[in-house]
mmCIF file of C-alpha atoms in Angstrom:
data_model
loop_
_atom_site.group_PDB
_atom_site.id
_atom_site.type_symbol
_atom_site.label_atom_id
_atom_site.label_comp_id
_atom_site.label_asym_id
_atom_site.label_seq_id
_atom_site.Cartn_x
_atom_site.Cartn_y
_atom_site.Cartn_z
ATOM 1 C CA UNK A 1 3.519 -86.818 -0.149
ATOM 2 C CA UNK A 2 2.730 -83.883 -2.411
ATOM 3 C CA UNK A 3 -0.515 -84.154 -4.336
ATOM 4 C CA UNK A 4 -2.181 -81.206 -6.061
ATOM 5 C CA UNK A 5 -4.658 -79.410 -3.827
ATOM 6 C CA UNK A 6 -7.219 -79.500 -6.640
ATOM 7 C CA UNK A 7 -7.416 -83.286 -6.210
ATOM 8 C CA UNK A 8 -8.614 -83.001 -2.629
ATOM 9 C CA UNK A 9 -11.623 -82.026 -0.626
ATOM 10 C CA UNK A 10 -10.057 -80.032 2.220
ATOM 11 C CA UNK A 11 -11.704 -79.247 5.516
ATOM 12 C CA UNK A 12 -10.011 -77.294 8.288
ATOM 13 C CA UNK A 13 -11.256 -78.426 11.682
ATOM 14 C CA UNK A 14 -11.834 -75.894 14.421
ATOM 15 C CA UNK A 15 -8.787 -74.627 16.245
ATOM 16 C CA UNK A 16 -8.336 -76.471 19.509
ATOM 17 C CA UNK A 17 -9.565 -79.777 18.106
ATOM 18 C CA UNK A 18 -6.115 -81.305 18.571
ATOM 19 C CA UNK A 19 -3.753 -78.349 18.842
ATOM 20 C CA UNK A 20 -3.805 -74.599 18.588
ATOM 21 C CA UNK A 21 -3.345 -74.579 14.799
ATOM 22 C CA UNK A 22 -6.269 -76.784 13.763
ATOM 23 C CA UNK A 23 -6.178 -79.682 11.313
ATOM 24 C CA UNK A 24 -6.562 -80.203 7.595
ATOM 25 C CA UNK A 25 -8.376 -83.400 6.631
ATOM 26 C CA UNK A 26 -7.991 -84.298 2.962
ATOM 27 C CA UNK A 27 -9.584 -87.059 0.951
ATOM 28 C CA UNK A 28 -9.229 -88.304 -2.588
ATOM 29 C CA UNK A 29 -11.103 -90.918 -4.590
ATOM 30 C CA UNK A 30 -9.860 -90.880 -8.181
ATOM 31 C CA UNK A 31 -12.373 -91.476 -10.944
ATOM 32 C CA UNK A 32 -12.609 -95.150 -11.955
ATOM 33 C CA UNK A 33 -10.679 -96.284 -8.876
ATOM 34 C CA UNK A 34 -11.734 -97.980 -5.662
ATOM 35 C CA UNK A 35 -8.673 -96.690 -3.767
ATOM 36 C CA UNK A 36 -9.581 -93.987 -1.242
ATOM 37 C CA UNK A 37 -6.897 -91.737 0.262
ATOM 38 C CA UNK A 38 -7.500 -89.987 3.578
ATOM 39 C CA UNK A 39 -4.911 -87.762 5.251
ATOM 40 C CA UNK A 40 -4.659 -85.641 8.396
ATOM 41 C CA UNK A 41 -2.139 -82.813 8.800
ATOM 42 C CA UNK A 42 -1.637 -79.671 10.839
ATOM 43 C CA UNK A 43 -3.128 -76.496 9.355
ATOM 44 C CA UNK A 44 0.219 -74.837 10.203
ATOM 45 C CA UNK A 45 2.985 -77.411 9.650
ATOM 46 C CA UNK A 46 5.660 -74.988 10.926
ATOM 47 C CA UNK A 47 3.978 -74.593 14.311
ATOM 48 C CA UNK A 48 5.746 -76.034 17.339
ATOM 49 C CA UNK A 49 2.565 -77.993 18.116
ATOM 50 C CA UNK A 50 2.315 -79.479 14.597
ATOM 51 C CA UNK A 51 2.632 -83.221 14.215
ATOM 52 C CA UNK A 52 3.778 -85.375 11.324
ATOM 53 C CA UNK A 53 1.037 -85.785 8.676
ATOM 54 C CA UNK A 54 -0.493 -89.265 8.380
ATOM 55 C CA UNK A 55 -2.540 -90.938 5.665
ATOM 56 C CA UNK A 56 -3.991 -94.213 4.536
ATOM 57 C CA UNK A 57 -5.035 -95.582 1.179
ATOM 58 C CA UNK A 58 -7.629 -98.317 1.206
ATOM 59 C CA UNK A 59 -10.073 -99.949 -1.178
ATOM 60 C CA UNK A 60 -13.593 -98.669 -0.527
ATOM 61 C CA UNK A 61 -14.832 -102.209 -1.143
ATOM 62 C CA UNK A 62 -13.703 -103.038 2.403
ATOM 63 C CA UNK A 63 -16.388 -100.725 3.817
ATOM 64 C CA UNK A 64 -19.384 -102.108 1.909
ATOM 65 C CA UNK A 65 -21.390 -105.313 2.068
ATOM 66 C CA UNK A 66 -21.898 -107.448 -1.037
ATOM 67 C CA UNK A 67 -25.281 -105.688 -1.355
ATOM 68 C CA UNK A 68 -23.623 -102.257 -1.525
ATOM 69 C CA UNK A 69 -24.506 -101.089 1.998
ATOM 70 C CA UNK A 70 -21.897 -98.983 3.806
ATOM 71 C CA UNK A 71 -20.747 -100.551 7.078
ATOM 72 C CA UNK A 72 -20.169 -97.272 8.928
ATOM 73 C CA UNK A 73 -18.571 -98.889 11.967
ATOM 74 C CA UNK A 74 -15.754 -100.350 9.871
ATOM 75 C CA UNK A 75 -15.179 -97.021 8.089
ATOM 76 C CA UNK A 76 -15.129 -95.012 11.327
ATOM 77 C CA UNK A 77 -12.771 -97.534 12.936
ATOM 78 C CA UNK A 78 -10.283 -96.853 10.126
ATOM 79 C CA UNK A 79 -10.739 -93.079 10.536
ATOM 80 C CA UNK A 80 -10.245 -93.357 14.297
ATOM 81 C CA UNK A 81 -7.071 -95.373 13.722
ATOM 82 C CA UNK A 82 -5.739 -92.635 11.449
ATOM 83 C CA UNK A 83 -6.501 -89.955 14.051
ATOM 84 C CA UNK A 84 -4.804 -92.066 16.729
ATOM 85 C CA UNK A 85 -1.723 -92.371 14.508
ATOM 86 C CA UNK A 86 -1.721 -88.590 14.037
ATOM 87 C CA UNK A 87 -1.978 -87.816 17.738
ATOM 88 C CA UNK A 88 0.585 -90.482 18.660
ATOM 89 C CA UNK A 89 3.323 -89.507 16.221
ATOM 90 C CA UNK A 90 5.102 -86.404 17.497
ATOM 91 C CA UNK A 91 6.807 -84.281 14.890
ATOM 92 C CA UNK A 92 10.445 -85.401 14.710
ATOM 93 C CA UNK A 93 11.968 -82.133 13.463
ATOM 94 C CA UNK A 94 10.979 -79.746 16.265
#
């Protein structure tokens, strides 16, 4: 998936978090949309330790109560699932 970098908030996690290259965590919530995109990729996709990027797109309404309160546990469970998918999917083109 190739989306313009200007559409993302990018954060590079510290080297050693998952591999020697670090990670890039990107998120996108388009204006007037409830669909949130979160992706995790290697900071150096050509590295031998890089893994296949993963992402999910989900409606933010699934993380809030009817009163508009964020249910953090549900959100973090989805984030943890994404991280688990990233660490479990070895890069196929090594």
